[in-house]
């Protein structure tokens, strides 16, 4: 399965989420130990020791003449710096005009992450008691640029993920389909310091004209704080995922993710070359495995998941691989096959006193499990499932002892095939019964029962990801292609027409299979719409629409992010 979302949709949704994010303010305080090494200390203990003095209210350029600076200098002379920060979008910035948070590139695994805060203040004190304070402007947040490696393969020792502690890897590789595709989860991944593969930098502060500020942020936030997080694999500012106002989940997803990885794909022109001018349509792709299948190294897709014409109405697509959906259909449809798997039986008896032959016949449902087979080598690529049922021929004979030989042979066969094309599931089923009747040398033989149904089930999708199936064109679905009973001229003369009547009676009895065929059609619709309905994973993250089958019979739905407000 692939979930593909565009850079534009990621940034719009992330910024919408962060504009309403009420994260806890984080304060970090640092001091020098006896060996002049910088260490983090408890802010609560620090605050108590300086009589609850608010160090972030001490003005810039204050010195020991300031009573608060004097108190800090006297009671905590080893104090060197502190910062406080709150995640989110600064209040005076329109979220849609805020800097992008994630920037995709031609690299398959790495993204640029631009971290900025709703509020950020840094204070520091020199050994001589000189005080400095720096606060970001509301309309100009400080931007910290990271390169984040999103290769989540545990067996790849070249990536950053494999070296993280297990408890952090479990947080990053979240396999819960309710939250794994959410921007909240992605934001956690971006803020996992251990995934950063290069030394971060500050993008919008000039080190030449703002030497003190640049040095303070470089030394305090990117140096001491971030590097400590990176060693532990921790999350920036202790960010955690909070529940959001998603649609309530009605059903469990039809497939369960067992592993996944990210892949970045550029938007391609008609020649297959990346188009940096269409950066907004670059996609972040979730490559999802099910049933514990092995996760392979990512390979660039040779197509665009979202086209320019679709960008206003869709954030991306979810694509279910042909085999996965075929196996789902195989599982839920196969039990209905018993309804058309009918075994004939017959008995021929001679009646000595009446000098005639008695023919008995019937059919019964084969209750042994029947199952569709997945098709990969058909000349018709739209055919994905096939079922053939060929029970032994029923045969009996009698009458030689009375000089009037008779026999009856009945052979049934069932064929059912499933096709996927556009937004249609088509099931073509044929039940055929060959009847051979011999009465005193008069013979009738033919496919006197041949019933064919071609049922088309149109698919759509609810906004919660439930596949909705509707049986269409019901007036054209049933065809009777049975042979007419014609025993031939000499057989009719020899049996005085009785052979034709006998063959017709057998045919009429087996035509009851028509009820089984029409019932089968209705059963399929009920099966696909009730407890066995297909449910897309991620239905608490996305709204689904415009479902169809690709030219390769993959099931594809367009997706948009649900409401991500955090209140």
XYZ file of C-alpha atoms in Angstrom:
567
model
C 0.000 0.000 0.000
C 1.162 3.536 -0.763
C -0.101 6.727 0.849
C 1.163 9.731 -1.077
C 0.703 13.337 0.110
C 2.012 16.518 -1.480
C 4.416 19.019 0.047
C 1.782 21.760 -0.216
C -0.798 19.713 1.675
C 1.708 18.728 4.350
C 2.685 22.323 5.023
C -0.855 23.695 4.933
C -2.066 20.992 7.318
C 0.941 21.227 9.649
C 0.661 25.007 9.866
C -3.076 24.782 10.482
C -2.400 22.292 13.274
C 0.399 24.346 14.850
C -1.545 27.614 14.675
C -3.970 26.076 17.159
C -1.458 23.990 19.118
C -1.462 24.641 22.858
C 1.832 23.069 23.742
C 3.452 23.398 27.130
C 6.172 26.003 27.489
C 9.571 24.388 27.964
C 12.276 26.014 30.063
C 15.842 24.719 30.168
C 18.524 26.037 32.521
C 22.266 25.341 32.182
C 25.178 25.780 34.556
C 28.901 25.083 34.607
C 30.133 22.210 36.739
C 33.459 22.140 38.591
C 35.267 21.276 35.369
C 33.556 24.070 33.421
C 31.383 21.574 31.527
C 27.882 22.756 30.677
C 25.118 20.736 32.304
C 21.345 20.962 32.381
C 19.714 21.449 35.782
C 16.178 21.394 37.159
C 14.392 24.691 36.549
C 12.212 24.120 39.613
C 15.226 23.721 41.893
C 16.950 26.669 40.258
C 13.875 28.864 40.715
C 13.580 27.949 44.389
C 17.230 28.765 45.022
C 16.866 32.313 43.646
C 13.624 33.047 45.525
C 11.409 32.506 42.453
C 12.984 35.350 40.524
C 11.763 35.370 36.906
C 15.064 35.458 35.033
C 13.256 36.014 31.712
C 12.010 39.407 32.942
C 15.530 40.685 33.574
C 16.235 43.296 30.836
C 18.962 42.959 28.245
C 22.360 44.461 29.158
C 21.591 44.480 32.891
C 24.556 43.982 35.257
C 25.242 43.377 38.946
C 23.656 46.729 39.732
C 20.337 45.068 38.901
C 18.989 43.366 42.048
C 17.801 40.282 40.170
C 21.142 39.822 38.404
C 22.893 40.312 41.726
C 20.719 37.635 43.338
C 21.409 35.118 40.547
C 25.124 35.916 40.658
C 25.297 35.480 44.421
C 23.109 32.402 44.806
C 23.885 30.581 41.539
C 27.250 31.903 40.349
C 27.669 28.834 38.099
C 24.567 29.798 36.035
C 25.469 30.508 32.381
C 22.308 30.497 30.251
C 18.687 29.422 29.867
C 15.949 29.451 27.261
C 12.189 29.098 27.143
C 10.239 28.149 24.040
C 6.722 27.242 23.003
C 5.914 25.280 19.868
C 3.478 26.747 17.372
C 3.004 29.572 14.880
C 3.676 33.122 16.155
C 0.349 34.826 16.798
C 0.964 37.775 14.458
C 1.645 35.553 11.424
C -1.044 34.223 9.098
C -0.465 30.444 9.199
C -0.741 30.179 5.423
C 2.001 32.817 5.045
C 4.293 31.273 7.649
C 7.502 29.631 6.400
C 7.161 26.076 5.136
C 7.855 23.448 7.781
C 8.882 20.587 5.509
C 10.737 20.918 2.206
C 11.023 17.865 -0.037
C 13.849 17.306 -2.491
C 15.110 14.791 -5.029
C 16.668 12.752 -2.225
C 14.637 9.570 -1.664
C 14.933 9.566 2.121
C 15.890 12.996 3.497
C 13.803 16.129 3.966
C 14.585 19.636 5.134
C 12.785 20.484 8.363
C 12.374 24.167 9.253
C 11.699 24.388 12.958
C 10.398 27.618 14.446
C 8.476 28.522 17.568
C 5.509 30.523 18.733
C 7.738 32.137 21.377
C 11.455 31.846 22.034
C 13.612 33.705 24.580
C 17.255 33.138 25.517
C 19.071 34.659 28.503
C 22.711 34.321 29.508
C 25.059 35.637 32.175
C 28.824 36.043 31.989
C 31.140 35.286 34.908
C 31.378 38.994 35.464
C 27.609 39.299 35.856
C 26.765 40.859 32.510
C 23.243 39.901 31.438
C 21.992 39.347 27.866
C 18.444 38.645 26.693
C 17.248 37.757 23.205
C 13.590 37.289 22.175
C 12.371 36.551 18.672
C 10.143 39.104 16.988
C 6.501 38.060 16.575
C 6.574 38.523 12.816
C 10.053 37.081 12.302
C 10.550 33.725 14.044
C 13.999 32.214 14.290
C 14.222 29.301 11.833
C 16.363 26.287 12.649
C 17.031 24.160 9.593
C 17.581 20.406 9.923
C 18.124 17.593 7.447
C 15.992 14.694 8.691
C 16.632 11.175 7.441
C 13.265 9.423 7.149
C 14.637 6.045 6.106
C 13.012 3.835 8.743
C 14.533 0.495 7.789
C 15.916 -1.169 10.885
C 18.338 -3.321 8.889
C 19.977 -0.338 7.177
C 22.971 0.587 9.321
C 23.661 3.640 7.147
C 20.570 5.516 8.313
C 20.035 7.378 11.592
C 16.896 5.468 12.591
C 18.628 2.139 13.183
C 20.849 3.666 15.883
C 17.973 5.099 17.937
C 16.979 3.469 21.229
C 14.163 0.958 20.779
C 11.583 3.000 22.712
C 12.258 5.956 20.393
C 12.128 3.766 17.255
C 8.728 2.496 18.392
C 7.456 6.074 18.721
C 8.812 7.063 15.318
C 7.615 3.955 13.466
C 4.027 4.116 14.662
C 1.991 1.311 13.041
C -1.382 2.276 14.480
C -3.529 3.013 11.380
C -5.515 5.574 13.387
C -2.512 7.884 13.785
C 0.421 6.704 11.654
C -0.509 8.958 8.695
C -1.377 12.028 10.780
C 0.618 15.265 10.609
C 0.927 15.067 14.386
C 2.907 11.830 14.011
C 4.987 13.292 11.184
C 5.754 16.326 13.349
C 6.995 13.999 16.084
C 9.279 12.278 13.570
C 10.651 15.609 12.363
C 11.351 16.638 15.956
C 13.210 13.437 16.794
C 16.715 14.779 17.247
C 18.320 11.413 16.541
C 17.006 11.441 12.948
C 18.935 14.601 12.098
C 21.869 13.612 9.888
C 23.742 16.898 9.555
C 24.658 19.781 11.841
C 21.576 22.047 11.944
C 21.861 25.703 11.075
C 20.025 28.969 11.645
C 18.569 30.205 8.369
C 17.357 33.762 8.963
C 19.910 35.277 11.342
C 23.016 36.923 9.902
C 26.019 35.796 11.982
C 27.919 38.948 10.994
C 25.352 41.560 12.022
C 23.821 39.614 14.939
C 26.921 38.039 16.439
C 25.721 37.723 20.039
C 22.290 36.324 19.106
C 23.712 33.909 16.546
C 26.368 32.659 18.946
C 23.852 32.293 21.772
C 21.441 30.206 19.702
C 24.248 28.167 18.183
C 25.844 27.418 21.526
C 22.733 27.066 23.689
C 19.965 25.593 21.534
C 21.757 23.889 18.650
C 24.815 23.055 20.687
C 24.179 22.027 24.256
C 20.431 21.333 24.161
C 20.017 19.748 20.744
C 23.197 17.692 20.825
C 22.173 16.259 24.207
C 18.796 15.291 22.720
C 20.491 13.773 19.693
C 22.673 11.518 21.820
C 19.617 10.243 23.684
C 17.397 10.155 20.592
C 14.834 12.348 22.403
C 12.133 14.642 21.013
C 12.575 18.433 20.749
C 10.724 20.226 23.575
C 9.339 16.861 24.677
C 6.662 17.024 21.976
C 3.987 14.319 22.205
C 1.053 13.428 20.000
C -2.281 14.745 21.206
C -5.651 13.458 20.020
C -7.410 15.609 17.444
C -10.984 16.072 16.317
C -11.035 13.356 13.691
C -14.109 11.533 12.474
C -15.055 8.700 14.832
C -13.961 5.353 13.498
C -16.874 3.139 12.554
C -15.011 -0.021 11.577
C -11.564 -1.506 11.761
C -9.405 -1.141 8.635
C -9.456 -4.079 6.240
C -5.675 -4.368 6.307
C -3.249 -4.021 9.206
C 0.156 -2.377 8.630
C 3.087 -4.464 9.878
C 5.931 -2.250 8.635
C 6.457 0.941 6.652
C 9.030 3.354 5.339
C 9.045 6.822 3.827
C 10.081 7.791 0.319
C 10.268 11.241 -1.273
C 9.337 11.561 -4.938
C 9.783 14.666 -7.111
C 7.141 15.882 -9.514
C 8.137 14.674 -12.988
C 7.754 16.300 -16.392
C 6.695 14.376 -19.515
C 10.262 13.138 -19.979
C 10.478 11.799 -16.429
C 12.739 14.586 -15.137
C 12.158 16.324 -11.759
C 10.445 19.736 -11.909
C 11.712 21.926 -9.025
C 9.333 24.631 -10.256
C 6.506 22.380 -9.026
C 7.970 21.728 -5.569
C 4.505 21.875 -4.032
C 3.595 18.656 -5.862
C 6.612 16.710 -4.639
C 5.223 13.892 -2.520
C 6.032 12.219 0.769
C 5.093 8.570 0.354
C 4.316 6.021 3.045
C 5.346 2.585 1.746
C 3.243 0.248 3.866
C 3.690 -3.502 4.202
C 1.101 -5.943 5.535
C 1.118 -9.555 6.729
C 4.753 -9.191 7.864
C 6.099 -8.959 4.324
C 9.691 -7.789 4.041
C 10.294 -4.089 3.537
C 12.565 -3.492 0.546
C 14.709 -0.421 -0.231
C 12.606 2.358 -1.762
C 12.605 2.714 -5.547
C 11.511 5.943 -7.215
C 8.077 5.854 -8.827
C 8.074 6.638 -12.527
C 4.798 8.569 -12.384
C 3.168 11.451 -10.497
C 0.662 10.527 -7.819
C -1.064 13.920 -8.050
C -1.360 16.051 -11.172
C -1.510 19.836 -11.410
C -5.233 19.687 -12.197
C -5.919 17.782 -8.955
C -3.952 19.862 -6.457
C -6.878 22.097 -5.438
C -9.227 19.233 -4.625
C -6.926 16.582 -3.230
C -4.037 16.325 -0.791
C -2.887 13.015 -2.183
C -3.886 9.438 -2.891
C -4.030 6.089 -1.154
C -3.227 3.138 -3.385
C -3.932 -0.459 -2.413
C -1.877 -2.947 -4.389
C -3.804 -5.245 -6.745
C -2.882 -8.431 -4.899
C -3.865 -7.035 -1.507
C -7.355 -6.020 -2.625
C -7.742 -9.223 -4.644
C -6.958 -11.280 -1.544
C -9.534 -9.261 0.389
C -12.168 -10.027 -2.261
C -11.081 -13.658 -2.355
C -11.586 -13.943 1.383
C -15.022 -12.325 1.550
C -16.504 -13.589 -1.740
C -15.412 -17.227 -1.688
C -17.969 -18.387 0.931
C -20.773 -17.378 -1.455
C -19.499 -19.832 -4.083
C -21.188 -22.729 -2.346
C -24.501 -21.314 -3.537
C -23.635 -22.082 -7.166
C -21.486 -25.175 -6.563
C -24.153 -27.787 -7.296
C -23.546 -31.521 -7.651
C -25.980 -33.526 -9.798
C -27.022 -37.071 -9.049
C -29.232 -39.517 -10.924
C -30.749 -42.987 -10.683
C -32.110 -45.157 -13.508
C -34.394 -48.048 -12.583
C -36.044 -50.707 -14.752
C -39.591 -51.697 -13.930
C -40.063 -55.297 -15.071
C -43.832 -55.412 -14.688
C -44.404 -52.231 -16.649
C -41.616 -52.897 -19.130
C -40.342 -49.317 -18.796
C -37.505 -47.242 -17.358
C -37.755 -44.817 -14.402
C -35.375 -41.858 -14.370
C -34.619 -40.002 -11.101
C -32.436 -36.903 -10.883
C -31.658 -33.945 -8.639
C -28.806 -31.711 -7.495
C -27.425 -30.725 -4.133
C -25.193 -27.943 -2.787
C -21.569 -28.940 -2.319
C -20.808 -27.794 1.231
C -17.064 -28.294 0.931
C -15.173 -24.951 1.110
C -14.863 -23.362 -2.323
C -12.399 -20.606 -3.146
C -11.456 -18.165 -5.858
C -7.869 -18.272 -7.131
C -5.782 -15.122 -7.611
C -4.898 -14.620 -11.292
C -1.606 -13.094 -12.443
C -1.042 -14.547 -15.925
C -4.345 -13.872 -17.662
C -4.298 -12.250 -21.085
C -7.033 -10.005 -19.717
C -5.211 -7.996 -17.040
C -8.484 -6.795 -15.539
C -9.283 -10.356 -14.390
C -7.992 -10.850 -10.849
C -9.897 -13.881 -9.500
C -11.141 -17.086 -11.085
C -13.133 -20.084 -9.858
C -13.836 -23.361 -11.657
C -16.035 -26.138 -10.297
C -16.263 -29.468 -12.089
C -17.787 -32.222 -9.955
C -17.806 -35.829 -11.213
C -20.391 -36.692 -13.839
C -23.497 -38.349 -12.440
C -24.350 -41.477 -14.424
C -26.598 -44.525 -14.151
C -28.155 -47.110 -16.461
C -30.627 -49.987 -16.313
C -33.120 -52.059 -18.362
C -30.979 -54.600 -20.202
C -32.762 -57.411 -18.344
C -36.132 -56.282 -19.765
C -34.807 -55.584 -23.207
C -35.220 -51.814 -22.902
C -31.902 -50.150 -22.157
C -31.822 -46.643 -20.691
C -29.134 -44.413 -19.237
C -28.809 -40.902 -17.897
C -25.662 -38.798 -17.593
C -25.558 -35.333 -16.026
C -22.403 -33.183 -15.940
C -22.378 -29.776 -14.288
C -19.682 -27.091 -14.439
C -19.364 -23.674 -12.848
C -17.070 -20.839 -13.876
C -16.885 -17.511 -12.031
C -14.411 -14.698 -12.775
C -13.876 -11.327 -11.098
C -12.718 -8.265 -13.046
C -11.696 -4.783 -11.867
C -11.868 -1.791 -14.161
C -12.506 1.935 -13.591
C -14.979 2.025 -10.691
C -16.577 -1.362 -11.408
C -16.203 -4.799 -9.851
C -17.549 -7.196 -12.473
C -18.348 -10.820 -11.661
C -19.147 -13.113 -14.587
C -20.520 -16.518 -13.582
C -21.710 -19.403 -15.737
C -23.472 -22.589 -14.638
C -23.656 -25.268 -17.298
C -25.384 -28.659 -17.145
C -24.866 -31.179 -19.919
C -27.653 -33.760 -20.039
C -27.424 -37.054 -21.924
C -30.595 -39.211 -21.998
C -30.937 -42.598 -23.703
C -34.221 -44.452 -23.760
C -34.304 -47.641 -25.830
C -31.784 -46.261 -28.304
C -33.404 -42.865 -28.625
C -30.911 -40.223 -27.489
C -31.056 -36.574 -26.481
C -27.825 -34.769 -25.602
C -26.923 -31.120 -25.074
C -26.093 -28.272 -22.731
C -29.733 -27.948 -21.799
C -28.888 -25.658 -18.898
C -26.426 -22.835 -19.494
C -27.049 -19.794 -17.352
C -24.808 -16.737 -17.323
C -24.773 -13.730 -15.039
C -22.648 -10.649 -15.581
C -23.044 -8.538 -12.495
C -21.546 -5.088 -12.228
C -20.976 -3.553 -8.824
C -20.202 0.146 -8.911
C -17.888 1.289 -6.129
C -17.761 4.597 -4.318
C -16.301 5.583 -0.970
C -17.701 7.296 2.098
C -15.742 10.143 3.656
C -14.808 7.746 6.472
C -13.147 5.310 4.062
C -15.886 2.666 3.757
C -16.185 1.224 0.260
C -19.805 1.400 -0.925
C -20.954 -1.130 -3.536
C -24.070 -0.816 -5.702
C -25.366 -3.500 -8.087
C -26.125 -1.805 -11.421
C -27.626 -2.795 -14.799
C -29.620 -5.591 -13.164
C -31.964 -5.857 -16.171
C -29.026 -6.913 -18.345
C -27.252 -9.180 -15.902
C -28.927 -12.558 -16.564
C -28.738 -14.588 -19.772
C -30.160 -18.008 -20.577
C -27.886 -19.562 -23.196
C -29.271 -23.094 -22.812
C -29.598 -25.415 -25.800
C -33.120 -26.160 -26.939
C -34.164 -29.769 -26.472
C -34.085 -31.495 -29.849
C -33.591 -35.258 -29.815
C -33.347 -35.522 -33.563
C -35.911 -36.928 -36.036
C -35.053 -40.637 -35.744
C -34.883 -40.533 -31.915
C -38.320 -38.961 -31.798
C -39.787 -41.616 -34.115
C -38.099 -44.428 -32.177
C -39.421 -43.212 -28.813
C -42.742 -41.846 -30.066
C -41.605 -38.383 -28.777
C -41.054 -39.596 -25.233
C -37.302 -38.873 -25.304
C -37.968 -35.184 -26.010
C -40.409 -34.966 -23.115
C -37.951 -36.727 -20.804
C -35.059 -34.444 -21.730
C -37.295 -31.404 -21.294
C -38.363 -32.582 -17.843
C -34.745 -33.001 -16.764
C -33.927 -29.558 -18.138
C -36.866 -27.937 -16.359
C -35.751 -29.446 -13.072
C -32.212 -28.175 -13.409
C -33.411 -24.730 -14.464
C -34.079 -24.218 -10.779
C -30.396 -23.263 -10.726
C -31.515 -19.883 -12.018
C -32.707 -19.042 -8.511
C -29.286 -19.927 -7.146
C -27.616 -17.701 -9.731
C -29.779 -14.644 -9.061
C -29.455 -15.209 -5.325
C -25.681 -15.313 -5.708
C -25.731 -11.849 -7.315
C -27.632 -10.336 -4.418
C -25.464 -12.088 -1.858
C -22.338 -10.453 -3.291
C -23.810 -6.970 -2.919
C -24.834 -7.665 0.669
C -21.447 -9.181 1.506
C -19.515 -6.166 0.216
C -21.721 -3.613 1.956
C -22.225 -5.107 5.389
C -19.820 -6.586 7.921
C -17.287 -7.445 5.218
C -17.108 -3.942 3.766
C -13.647 -2.782 2.707
C -12.391 -0.045 5.062
C -9.369 2.022 4.078
C -6.756 2.457 6.831
C -6.219 6.018 8.009
C -9.915 6.853 8.247
C -9.250 8.968 11.344
C -6.714 11.051 9.428
C -8.151 11.398 5.917
C -11.402 12.090 4.120
C -11.762 9.794 1.100
C -13.293 10.450 -2.324
C -13.146 9.468 -5.999
C -12.294 5.806 -5.677
C -11.373 3.749 -8.750
C -9.142 0.986 -10.068
C -5.971 1.923 -11.919
C -4.902 0.379 -15.209
C -2.959 -2.124 -13.080
C -6.070 -2.864 -10.957
C -4.715 -1.139 -7.859
C -7.487 0.361 -5.743
C -6.960 4.129 -5.541
C -8.762 6.805 -3.580
C -8.059 10.519 -3.411
C -7.552 11.782 0.135
C -7.627 15.058 2.018
C -6.591 15.627 5.603
C -9.373 15.778 8.180
C -9.728 18.638 10.634
C -6.446 18.902 12.556
C -7.324 21.558 15.109
C -5.818 20.619 18.438
C -8.292 22.194 20.824
